[in-house]
Amino acid sequence: MPQEITEVVVEEASTTEEEAVSEETEVDTEVIEVVIEETEVASEETEVISEEVLIEEVLLIEVTEVVIEVTEVVIEEKEVVIEETEVASEEETEVDSEEIEVTEVEEVLEEEEEEEDMVMAILIEIEYDEKNHQKLLQNNLKTIC
């Protein structure tokens, strides 16, 4: 009988140990399955994040290209403004030169008009003097005659 009890105890211990090992294996399997699921979720999240980063990089590249194009247009517009300013400055200088020439010509014309007026005044005075001289001569002739 003691031997039967021992066998029963050994069997029960063996069964309990097997059940414990089996339960541990089940728990380990469940833990592994959870870890695999979490890894898959993390992998999917990483893939989504990678796609988002890739999209942001593509958008950043596109925005950079647009900024470059706008900068080139602004540079071209500035070059046009500089050219127009140079042309306007040259034209203004030409106009200033022409205005100076016109002013000089006007001054010469004014001087000539003044001289002409003076000559006319002198001629009028001479003519007046001549008429007076002729009247005097006529009066003298009348007196003499």
PDB file of N, CA, C and O in Angstrom, residues 69-137:
ATOM      1  N   GLU A  69      11.449  78.629 -58.408  1.00  0.00           N
ATOM      2  CA  GLU A  69      10.863  79.243 -59.598  1.00  0.00           C
ATOM      3  C   GLU A  69      10.441  80.686 -59.314  1.00  0.00           C
ATOM      4  O   GLU A  69      10.698  81.591 -60.114  1.00  0.00           O
ATOM      5  N   VAL A  70       9.801  80.907 -58.172  1.00  0.00           N
ATOM      6  CA  VAL A  70       9.362  82.258 -57.810  1.00  0.00           C
ATOM      7  C   VAL A  70      10.576  83.169 -57.643  1.00  0.00           C
ATOM      8  O   VAL A  70      10.576  84.316 -58.099  1.00  0.00           O
ATOM      9  N   THR A  71      11.624  82.650 -57.018  1.00  0.00           N
ATOM     10  CA  THR A  71      12.846  83.431 -56.841  1.00  0.00           C
ATOM     11  C   THR A  71      13.444  83.802 -58.193  1.00  0.00           C
ATOM     12  O   THR A  71      13.885  84.945 -58.391  1.00  0.00           O
ATOM     13  N   GLU A  72      13.453  82.863 -59.125  1.00  0.00           N
ATOM     14  CA  GLU A  72      13.978  83.151 -60.466  1.00  0.00           C
ATOM     15  C   GLU A  72      13.148  84.236 -61.146  1.00  0.00           C
ATOM     16  O   GLU A  72      13.691  85.137 -61.784  1.00  0.00           O
ATOM     17  N   VAL A  73      11.818  84.157 -60.996  1.00  0.00           N
ATOM     18  CA  VAL A  73      10.944  85.171 -61.598  1.00  0.00           C
ATOM     19  C   VAL A  73      11.219  86.539 -60.971  1.00  0.00           C
ATOM     20  O   VAL A  73      11.317  87.550 -61.679  1.00  0.00           O
ATOM     21  N   VAL A  74      11.370  86.562 -59.651  1.00  0.00           N
ATOM     22  CA  VAL A  74      11.647  87.825 -58.958  1.00  0.00           C
ATOM     23  C   VAL A  74      12.979  88.398 -59.437  1.00  0.00           C
ATOM     24  O   VAL A  74      13.094  89.605 -59.687  1.00  0.00           O
ATOM     25  N   ILE A  75      13.974  87.536 -59.593  1.00  0.00           N
ATOM     26  CA  ILE A  75      15.282  88.000 -60.076  1.00  0.00           C
ATOM     27  C   ILE A  75      15.144  88.576 -61.481  1.00  0.00           C
ATOM     28  O   ILE A  75      15.698  89.645 -61.782  1.00  0.00           O
ATOM     29  N   GLU A  76      14.412  87.880 -62.353  1.00  0.00           N
ATOM     30  CA  GLU A  76      14.214  88.381 -63.713  1.00  0.00           C
ATOM     31  C   GLU A  76      13.497  89.733 -63.684  1.00  0.00           C
ATOM     32  O   GLU A  76      13.862  90.657 -64.432  1.00  0.00           O
ATOM     33  N   GLU A  77      12.475  89.856 -62.836  1.00  0.00           N
ATOM     34  CA  GLU A  77      11.744  91.125 -62.737  1.00  0.00           C
ATOM     35  C   GLU A  77      12.659  92.240 -62.233  1.00  0.00           C
ATOM     36  O   GLU A  77      12.593  93.371 -62.714  1.00  0.00           O
ATOM     37  N   LYS A  78      13.518  91.919 -61.279  1.00  0.00           N
ATOM     38  CA  LYS A  78      14.454  92.922 -60.770  1.00  0.00           C
ATOM     39  C   LYS A  78      15.418  93.353 -61.876  1.00  0.00           C
ATOM     40  O   LYS A  78      15.746  94.531 -61.995  1.00  0.00           O
ATOM     41  N   GLU A  79      15.876  92.375 -62.689  1.00  0.00           N
ATOM     42  CA  GLU A  79      16.773  92.710 -63.797  1.00  0.00           C
ATOM     43  C   GLU A  79      16.070  93.633 -64.788  1.00  0.00           C
ATOM     44  O   GLU A  79      16.667  94.592 -65.285  1.00  0.00           O
ATOM     45  N   VAL A  80      14.785  93.358 -65.067  1.00  0.00           N
ATOM     46  CA  VAL A  80      14.018  94.204 -65.976  1.00  0.00           C
ATOM     47  C   VAL A  80      13.890  95.609 -65.389  1.00  0.00           C
ATOM     48  O   VAL A  80      14.066  96.613 -66.094  1.00  0.00           O
ATOM     49  N   VAL A  81      13.593  95.681 -64.088  1.00  0.00           N
ATOM     50  CA  VAL A  81      13.459  96.989 -63.438  1.00  0.00           C
ATOM     51  C   VAL A  81      14.783  97.748 -63.504  1.00  0.00           C
ATOM     52  O   VAL A  81      14.802  98.952 -63.776  1.00  0.00           O
ATOM     53  N   ILE A  82      15.889  97.037 -63.282  1.00  0.00           N
ATOM     54  CA  ILE A  82      17.210  97.679 -63.349  1.00  0.00           C
ATOM     55  C   ILE A  82      17.459  98.204 -64.764  1.00  0.00           C
ATOM     56  O   ILE A  82      17.908  99.349 -64.941  1.00  0.00           O
ATOM     57  N   GLU A  83      17.155  97.376 -65.777  1.00  0.00           N
ATOM     58  CA  GLU A  83      17.343  97.812 -67.171  1.00  0.00           C
ATOM     59  C   GLU A  83      16.458  99.025 -67.475  1.00  0.00           C
ATOM     60  O   GLU A  83      16.915  99.993 -68.095  1.00  0.00           O
ATOM     61  N   GLU A  84      15.199  98.957 -67.038  1.00  0.00           N
ATOM     62  CA  GLU A  84      14.289 100.077 -67.283  1.00  0.00           C
ATOM     63  C   GLU A  84      14.774 101.338 -66.574  1.00  0.00           C
ATOM     64  O   GLU A  84      14.679 102.442 -67.121  1.00  0.00           O
ATOM     65  N   THR A  85      15.308 101.168 -65.383  1.00  0.00           N
ATOM     66  CA  THR A  85      15.830 102.309 -64.634  1.00  0.00           C
ATOM     67  C   THR A  85      17.027 102.916 -65.365  1.00  0.00           C
ATOM     68  O   THR A  85      17.143 104.144 -65.466  1.00  0.00           O
ATOM     69  N   GLU A  86      17.907 102.038 -65.882  1.00  0.00           N
ATOM     70  CA  GLU A  86      19.076 102.532 -66.629  1.00  0.00           C
ATOM     71  C   GLU A  86      18.622 103.288 -67.874  1.00  0.00           C
ATOM     72  O   GLU A  86      19.142 104.368 -68.175  1.00  0.00           O
ATOM     73  N   VAL A  87      17.652 102.710 -68.602  1.00  0.00           N
ATOM     74  CA  VAL A  87      17.149 103.364 -69.808  1.00  0.00           C
ATOM     75  C   VAL A  87      16.513 104.704 -69.445  1.00  0.00           C
ATOM     76  O   VAL A  87      16.757 105.727 -70.100  1.00  0.00           O
ATOM     77  N   ALA A  88      15.698 104.691 -68.390  1.00  0.00           N
ATOM     78  CA  ALA A  88      15.037 105.938 -67.962  1.00  0.00           C
ATOM     79  C   ALA A  88      16.085 106.975 -67.548  1.00  0.00           C
ATOM     80  O   ALA A  88      15.933 108.160 -67.861  1.00  0.00           O
ATOM     81  N   SER A  89      17.121 106.521 -66.886  1.00  0.00           N
ATOM     82  CA  SER A  89      18.172 107.441 -66.461  1.00  0.00           C
ATOM     83  C   SER A  89      18.879 108.039 -67.675  1.00  0.00           C
ATOM     84  O   SER A  89      19.149 109.240 -67.720  1.00  0.00           O
ATOM     85  N   GLU A  90      19.167 107.170 -68.671  1.00  0.00           N
ATOM     86  CA  GLU A  90      19.795 107.661 -69.902  1.00  0.00           C
ATOM     87  C   GLU A  90      18.877 108.658 -70.608  1.00  0.00           C
ATOM     88  O   GLU A  90      19.323 109.710 -71.067  1.00  0.00           O
ATOM     89  N   GLU A  91      17.581 108.306 -70.698  1.00  0.00           N
ATOM     90  CA  GLU A  91      16.629 109.197 -71.345  1.00  0.00           C
ATOM     91  C   GLU A  91      16.519 110.506 -70.581  1.00  0.00           C
ATOM     92  O   GLU A  91      16.440 111.582 -71.181  1.00  0.00           O
ATOM     93  N   GLU A  92      16.521 110.428 -69.252  1.00  0.00           N
ATOM     94  CA  GLU A  92      16.436 111.634 -68.435  1.00  0.00           C
ATOM     95  C   GLU A  92      17.672 112.501 -68.661  1.00  0.00           C
ATOM     96  O   GLU A  92      17.573 113.719 -68.767  1.00  0.00           O
ATOM     97  N   THR A  93      18.825 111.837 -68.765  1.00  0.00           N
ATOM     98  CA  THR A  93      20.059 112.583 -69.027  1.00  0.00           C
ATOM     99  C   THR A  93      19.983 113.254 -70.386  1.00  0.00           C
ATOM    100  O   THR A  93      20.370 114.424 -70.540  1.00  0.00           O
ATOM    101  N   GLU A  94      19.449 112.508 -71.384  1.00  0.00           N
ATOM    102  CA  GLU A  94      19.292 113.091 -72.716  1.00  0.00           C
ATOM    103  C   GLU A  94      18.330 114.276 -72.665  1.00  0.00           C
ATOM    104  O   GLU A  94      18.586 115.328 -73.256  1.00  0.00           O
ATOM    105  N   VAL A  95      17.221 114.101 -71.949  1.00  0.00           N
ATOM    106  CA  VAL A  95      16.235 115.172 -71.838  1.00  0.00           C
ATOM    107  C   VAL A  95      16.864 116.366 -71.131  1.00  0.00           C
ATOM    108  O   VAL A  95      16.672 117.517 -71.548  1.00  0.00           O
ATOM    109  N   ASP A  96      17.614 116.097 -70.052  1.00  0.00           N
ATOM    110  CA  ASP A  96      18.288 117.184 -69.338  1.00  0.00           C
ATOM    111  C   ASP A  96      19.242 117.918 -70.276  1.00  0.00           C
ATOM    112  O   ASP A  96      19.283 119.156 -70.286  1.00  0.00           O
ATOM    113  N   SER A  97      20.002 117.154 -71.081  1.00  0.00           N
ATOM    114  CA  SER A  97      20.935 117.773 -72.026  1.00  0.00           C
ATOM    115  C   SER A  97      20.176 118.611 -73.046  1.00  0.00           C
ATOM    116  O   SER A  97      20.578 119.735 -73.371  1.00  0.00           O
ATOM    117  N   GLU A  98      19.069 118.048 -73.549  1.00  0.00           N
ATOM    118  CA  GLU A  98      18.263 118.787 -74.524  1.00  0.00           C
ATOM    119  C   GLU A  98      17.665 120.038 -73.893  1.00  0.00           C
ATOM    120  O   GLU A  98      17.602 121.096 -74.522  1.00  0.00           O
ATOM    121  N   GLU A  99      17.209 119.908 -72.614  1.00  0.00           N
ATOM    122  CA  GLU A  99      16.648 121.071 -71.927  1.00  0.00           C
ATOM    123  C   GLU A  99      17.716 122.144 -71.735  1.00  0.00           C
ATOM    124  O   GLU A  99      17.439 123.336 -71.892  1.00  0.00           O
ATOM    125  N   ILE A 100      18.937 121.705 -71.415  1.00  0.00           N
ATOM    126  CA  ILE A 100      20.037 122.664 -71.271  1.00  0.00           C
ATOM    127  C   ILE A 100      20.296 123.353 -72.594  1.00  0.00           C
ATOM    128  O   ILE A 100      20.460 124.581 -72.657  1.00  0.00           O
ATOM    129  N   GLU A 101      20.315 122.560 -73.697  1.00  0.00           N
ATOM    130  CA  GLU A 101      20.540 123.146 -75.024  1.00  0.00           C
ATOM    131  C   GLU A 101      19.421 124.123 -75.368  1.00  0.00           C
ATOM    132  O   GLU A 101      19.681 125.222 -75.879  1.00  0.00           O
ATOM    133  N   VAL A 102      18.171 123.731 -75.084  1.00  0.00           N
ATOM    134  CA  VAL A 102      17.033 124.600 -75.372  1.00  0.00           C
ATOM    135  C   VAL A 102      17.149 125.875 -74.540  1.00  0.00           C
ATOM    136  O   VAL A 102      16.920 126.988 -75.044  1.00  0.00           O
ATOM    137  N   THR A 103      17.518 125.719 -73.275  1.00  0.00           N
ATOM    138  CA  THR A 103      17.684 126.891 -72.410  1.00  0.00           C
ATOM    139  C   THR A 103      18.766 127.811 -72.957  1.00  0.00           C
ATOM    140  O   THR A 103      18.591 129.039 -72.992  1.00  0.00           O
ATOM    141  N   GLU A 104      19.870 127.221 -73.391  1.00  0.00           N
ATOM    142  CA  GLU A 104      20.960 128.025 -73.958  1.00  0.00           C
ATOM    143  C   GLU A 104      20.503 128.742 -75.227  1.00  0.00           C
ATOM    144  O   GLU A 104      20.793 129.933 -75.416  1.00  0.00           O
ATOM    145  N   VAL A 105      19.778 128.023 -76.079  1.00  0.00           N
ATOM    146  CA  VAL A 105      19.266 128.629 -77.315  1.00  0.00           C
ATOM    147  C   VAL A 105      18.296 129.751 -76.973  1.00  0.00           C
ATOM    148  O   VAL A 105      18.323 130.831 -77.586  1.00  0.00           O
ATOM    149  N   GLU A 106      17.410 129.507 -75.981  1.00  0.00           N
ATOM    150  CA  GLU A 106      16.460 130.534 -75.564  1.00  0.00           C
ATOM    151  C   GLU A 106      17.193 131.768 -75.041  1.00  0.00           C
ATOM    152  O   GLU A 106      16.795 132.903 -75.338  1.00  0.00           O
ATOM    153  N   GLU A 107      18.257 131.526 -74.267  1.00  0.00           N
ATOM    154  CA  GLU A 107      19.036 132.650 -73.750  1.00  0.00           C
ATOM    155  C   GLU A 107      19.679 133.439 -74.892  1.00  0.00           C
ATOM    156  O   GLU A 107      19.659 134.677 -74.894  1.00  0.00           O
ATOM    157  N   VAL A 108      20.220 132.707 -75.878  1.00  0.00           N
ATOM    158  CA  VAL A 108      20.830 133.376 -77.033  1.00  0.00           C
ATOM    159  C   VAL A 108      19.767 134.160 -77.792  1.00  0.00           C
ATOM    160  O   VAL A 108      19.995 135.316 -78.195  1.00  0.00           O
ATOM    161  N   LEU A 109      18.590 133.561 -77.977  1.00  0.00           N
ATOM    162  CA  LEU A 109      17.501 134.253 -78.678  1.00  0.00           C
ATOM    163  C   LEU A 109      17.072 135.499 -77.908  1.00  0.00           C
ATOM    164  O   LEU A 109      16.822 136.552 -78.512  1.00  0.00           O
ATOM    165  N   GLU A 110      16.986 135.377 -76.592  1.00  0.00           N
ATOM    166  CA  GLU A 110      16.626 136.540 -75.774  1.00  0.00           C
ATOM    167  C   GLU A 110      17.669 137.640 -75.923  1.00  0.00           C
ATOM    168  O   GLU A 110      17.330 138.821 -76.064  1.00  0.00           O
ATOM    169  N   GLU A 111      18.944 137.227 -75.891  1.00  0.00           N
ATOM    170  CA  GLU A 111      20.017 138.223 -76.067  1.00  0.00           C
ATOM    171  C   GLU A 111      19.922 138.879 -77.445  1.00  0.00           C
ATOM    172  O   GLU A 111      20.075 140.099 -77.579  1.00  0.00           O
ATOM    173  N   GLU A 112      19.652 138.051 -78.476  1.00  0.00           N
ATOM    174  CA  GLU A 112      19.536 138.586 -79.831  1.00  0.00           C
ATOM    175  C   GLU A 112      18.331 139.523 -79.923  1.00  0.00           C
ATOM    176  O   GLU A 112      18.390 140.560 -80.592  1.00  0.00           O
ATOM    177  N   GLU A 113      17.210 139.142 -79.258  1.00  0.00           N
ATOM    178  CA  GLU A 113      16.034 140.004 -79.250  1.00  0.00           C
ATOM    179  C   GLU A 113      16.342 141.336 -78.567  1.00  0.00           C
ATOM    180  O   GLU A 113      15.932 142.399 -79.049  1.00  0.00           O
ATOM    181  N   GLU A 114      17.084 141.229 -77.440  1.00  0.00           N
ATOM    182  CA  GLU A 114      17.461 142.447 -76.737  1.00  0.00           C
ATOM    183  C   GLU A 114      18.340 143.326 -77.632  1.00  0.00           C
ATOM    184  O   GLU A 114      18.153 144.546 -77.709  1.00  0.00           O
ATOM    185  N   GLU A 115      19.298 142.678 -78.293  1.00  0.00           N
ATOM    186  CA  GLU A 115      20.178 143.423 -79.202  1.00  0.00           C
ATOM    187  C   GLU A 115      19.368 144.024 -80.354  1.00  0.00           C
ATOM    188  O   GLU A 115      19.579 145.180 -80.754  1.00  0.00           O
ATOM    189  N   GLU A 116      18.419 143.205 -80.866  1.00  0.00           N
ATOM    190  CA  GLU A 116      17.563 143.680 -81.963  1.00  0.00           C
ATOM    191  C   GLU A 116      16.729 144.867 -81.501  1.00  0.00           C
ATOM    192  O   GLU A 116      16.579 145.873 -82.226  1.00  0.00           O
ATOM    193  N   ASP A 117      16.185 144.747 -80.273  1.00  0.00           N
ATOM    194  CA  ASP A 117      15.406 145.859 -79.716  1.00  0.00           C
ATOM    195  C   ASP A 117      16.280 147.110 -79.572  1.00  0.00           C
ATOM    196  O   ASP A 117      15.834 148.230 -79.870  1.00  0.00           O
ATOM    197  N   MET A 118      17.528 146.878 -79.112  1.00  0.00           N
ATOM    198  CA  MET A 118      18.444 148.017 -78.967  1.00  0.00           C
ATOM    199  C   MET A 118      18.755 148.634 -80.339  1.00  0.00           C
ATOM    200  O   MET A 118      18.754 149.870 -80.500  1.00  0.00           O
ATOM    201  N   VAL A 119      18.993 147.772 -81.324  1.00  0.00           N
ATOM    202  CA  VAL A 119      19.278 148.265 -82.674  1.00  0.00           C
ATOM    203  C   VAL A 119      18.071 149.026 -83.202  1.00  0.00           C
ATOM    204  O   VAL A 119      18.206 150.106 -83.797  1.00  0.00           O
ATOM    205  N   MET A 120      16.883 148.453 -82.983  1.00  0.00           N
ATOM    206  CA  MET A 120      15.668 149.125 -83.440  1.00  0.00           C
ATOM    207  C   MET A 120      15.517 150.478 -82.741  1.00  0.00           C
ATOM    208  O   MET A 120      15.152 151.486 -83.373  1.00  0.00           O
ATOM    209  N   ALA A 121      15.804 150.484 -81.455  1.00  0.00           N
ATOM    210  CA  ALA A 121      15.705 151.745 -80.714  1.00  0.00           C
ATOM    211  C   ALA A 121      16.698 152.766 -81.267  1.00  0.00           C
ATOM    212  O   ALA A 121      16.363 153.947 -81.436  1.00  0.00           O
ATOM    213  N   ILE A 122      17.904 152.290 -81.546  1.00  0.00           N
ATOM    214  CA  ILE A 122      18.920 153.190 -82.113  1.00  0.00           C
ATOM    215  C   ILE A 122      18.477 153.685 -83.485  1.00  0.00           C
ATOM    216  O   ILE A 122      18.599 154.879 -83.806  1.00  0.00           O
ATOM    217  N   LEU A 123      17.946 152.766 -84.313  1.00  0.00           N
ATOM    218  CA  LEU A 123      17.482 153.146 -85.657  1.00  0.00           C
ATOM    219  C   LEU A 123      16.347 154.161 -85.562  1.00  0.00           C
ATOM    220  O   LEU A 123      16.300 155.145 -86.318  1.00  0.00           O
ATOM    221  N   ILE A 124      15.430 153.907 -84.609  1.00  0.00           N
ATOM    222  CA  ILE A 124      14.323 154.840 -84.426  1.00  0.00           C
ATOM    223  C   ILE A 124      14.868 156.205 -84.002  1.00  0.00           C
ATOM    224  O   ILE A 124      14.435 157.258 -84.484  1.00  0.00           O
ATOM    225  N   GLU A 125      15.839 156.156 -83.103  1.00  0.00           N
ATOM    226  CA  GLU A 125      16.430 157.401 -82.631  1.00  0.00           C
ATOM    227  C   GLU A 125      17.153 158.127 -83.769  1.00  0.00           C
ATOM    228  O   GLU A 125      17.022 159.349 -83.921  1.00  0.00           O
ATOM    229  N   ILE A 126      17.883 157.312 -84.568  1.00  0.00           N
ATOM    230  CA  ILE A 126      18.583 157.914 -85.715  1.00  0.00           C
ATOM    231  C   ILE A 126      17.558 158.506 -86.679  1.00  0.00           C
ATOM    232  O   ILE A 126      17.733 159.628 -87.177  1.00  0.00           O
ATOM    233  N   GLU A 127      16.523 157.787 -86.953  1.00  0.00           N
ATOM    234  CA  GLU A 127      15.488 158.267 -87.880  1.00  0.00           C
ATOM    235  C   GLU A 127      14.849 159.541 -87.337  1.00  0.00           C
ATOM    236  O   GLU A 127      14.616 160.511 -88.077  1.00  0.00           O
ATOM    237  N   TYR A 128      14.584 159.534 -86.015  1.00  0.00           N
ATOM    238  CA  TYR A 128      14.011 160.712 -85.379  1.00  0.00           C
ATOM    239  C   TYR A 128      14.988 161.885 -85.491  1.00  0.00           C
ATOM    240  O   TYR A 128      14.583 162.999 -85.844  1.00  0.00           O
ATOM    241  N   ASP A 129      16.239 161.604 -85.197  1.00  0.00           N
ATOM    242  CA  ASP A 129      17.261 162.647 -85.311  1.00  0.00           C
ATOM    243  C   ASP A 129      17.368 163.140 -86.751  1.00  0.00           C
ATOM    244  O   ASP A 129      17.532 164.341 -86.996  1.00  0.00           O
ATOM    245  N   GLU A 130      17.282 162.224 -87.690  1.00  0.00           N
ATOM    246  CA  GLU A 130      17.395 162.596 -89.111  1.00  0.00           C
ATOM    247  C   GLU A 130      16.225 163.477 -89.530  1.00  0.00           C
ATOM    248  O   GLU A 130      16.397 164.475 -90.246  1.00  0.00           O
ATOM    249  N   LYS A 131      15.031 163.114 -89.054  1.00  0.00           N
ATOM    250  CA  LYS A 131      13.859 163.931 -89.388  1.00  0.00           C
ATOM    251  C   LYS A 131      14.017 165.317 -88.784  1.00  0.00           C
ATOM    252  O   LYS A 131      13.698 166.336 -89.419  1.00  0.00           O
ATOM    253  N   ASN A 132      14.455 165.318 -87.541  1.00  0.00           N
ATOM    254  CA  ASN A 132      14.679 166.633 -86.903  1.00  0.00           C
ATOM    255  C   ASN A 132      15.753 167.420 -87.654  1.00  0.00           C
ATOM    256  O   ASN A 132      15.625 168.633 -87.830  1.00  0.00           O
ATOM    257  N   HIS A 133      16.773 166.727 -88.047  1.00  0.00           N
ATOM    258  CA  HIS A 133      17.867 167.385 -88.793  1.00  0.00           C
ATOM    259  C   HIS A 133      17.341 167.942 -90.124  1.00  0.00           C
ATOM    260  O   HIS A 133      17.680 169.057 -90.516  1.00  0.00           O
ATOM    261  N   GLN A 134      16.511 167.157 -90.801  1.00  0.00           N
ATOM    262  CA  GLN A 134      15.950 167.620 -92.067  1.00  0.00           C
ATOM    263  C   GLN A 134      15.034 168.824 -91.828  1.00  0.00           C
ATOM    264  O   GLN A 134      15.019 169.787 -92.600  1.00  0.00           O
ATOM    265  N   LYS A 135      14.266 168.786 -90.775  1.00  0.00           N
ATOM    266  CA  LYS A 135      13.392 169.918 -90.480  1.00  0.00           C
ATOM    267  C   LYS A 135      14.234 171.157 -90.207  1.00  0.00           C
ATOM    268  O   LYS A 135      13.896 172.256 -90.640  1.00  0.00           O
ATOM    269  N   LEU A 136      15.291 170.942 -89.457  1.00  0.00           N
ATOM    270  CA  LEU A 136      16.171 172.081 -89.186  1.00  0.00           C
ATOM    271  C   LEU A 136      16.771 172.618 -90.476  1.00  0.00           C
ATOM    272  O   LEU A 136      16.859 173.830 -90.677  1.00  0.00           O
ATOM    273  N   LEU A 137      17.187 171.681 -91.314  1.00  0.00           N
ATOM    274  CA  LEU A 137      17.768 172.104 -92.598  1.00  0.00           C
ATOM    275  C   LEU A 137      16.717 172.844 -93.422  1.00  0.00           C
ATOM    276  O   LEU A 137      17.025 173.872 -94.054  1.00  0.00           O
TER     277      LEU A 137
END
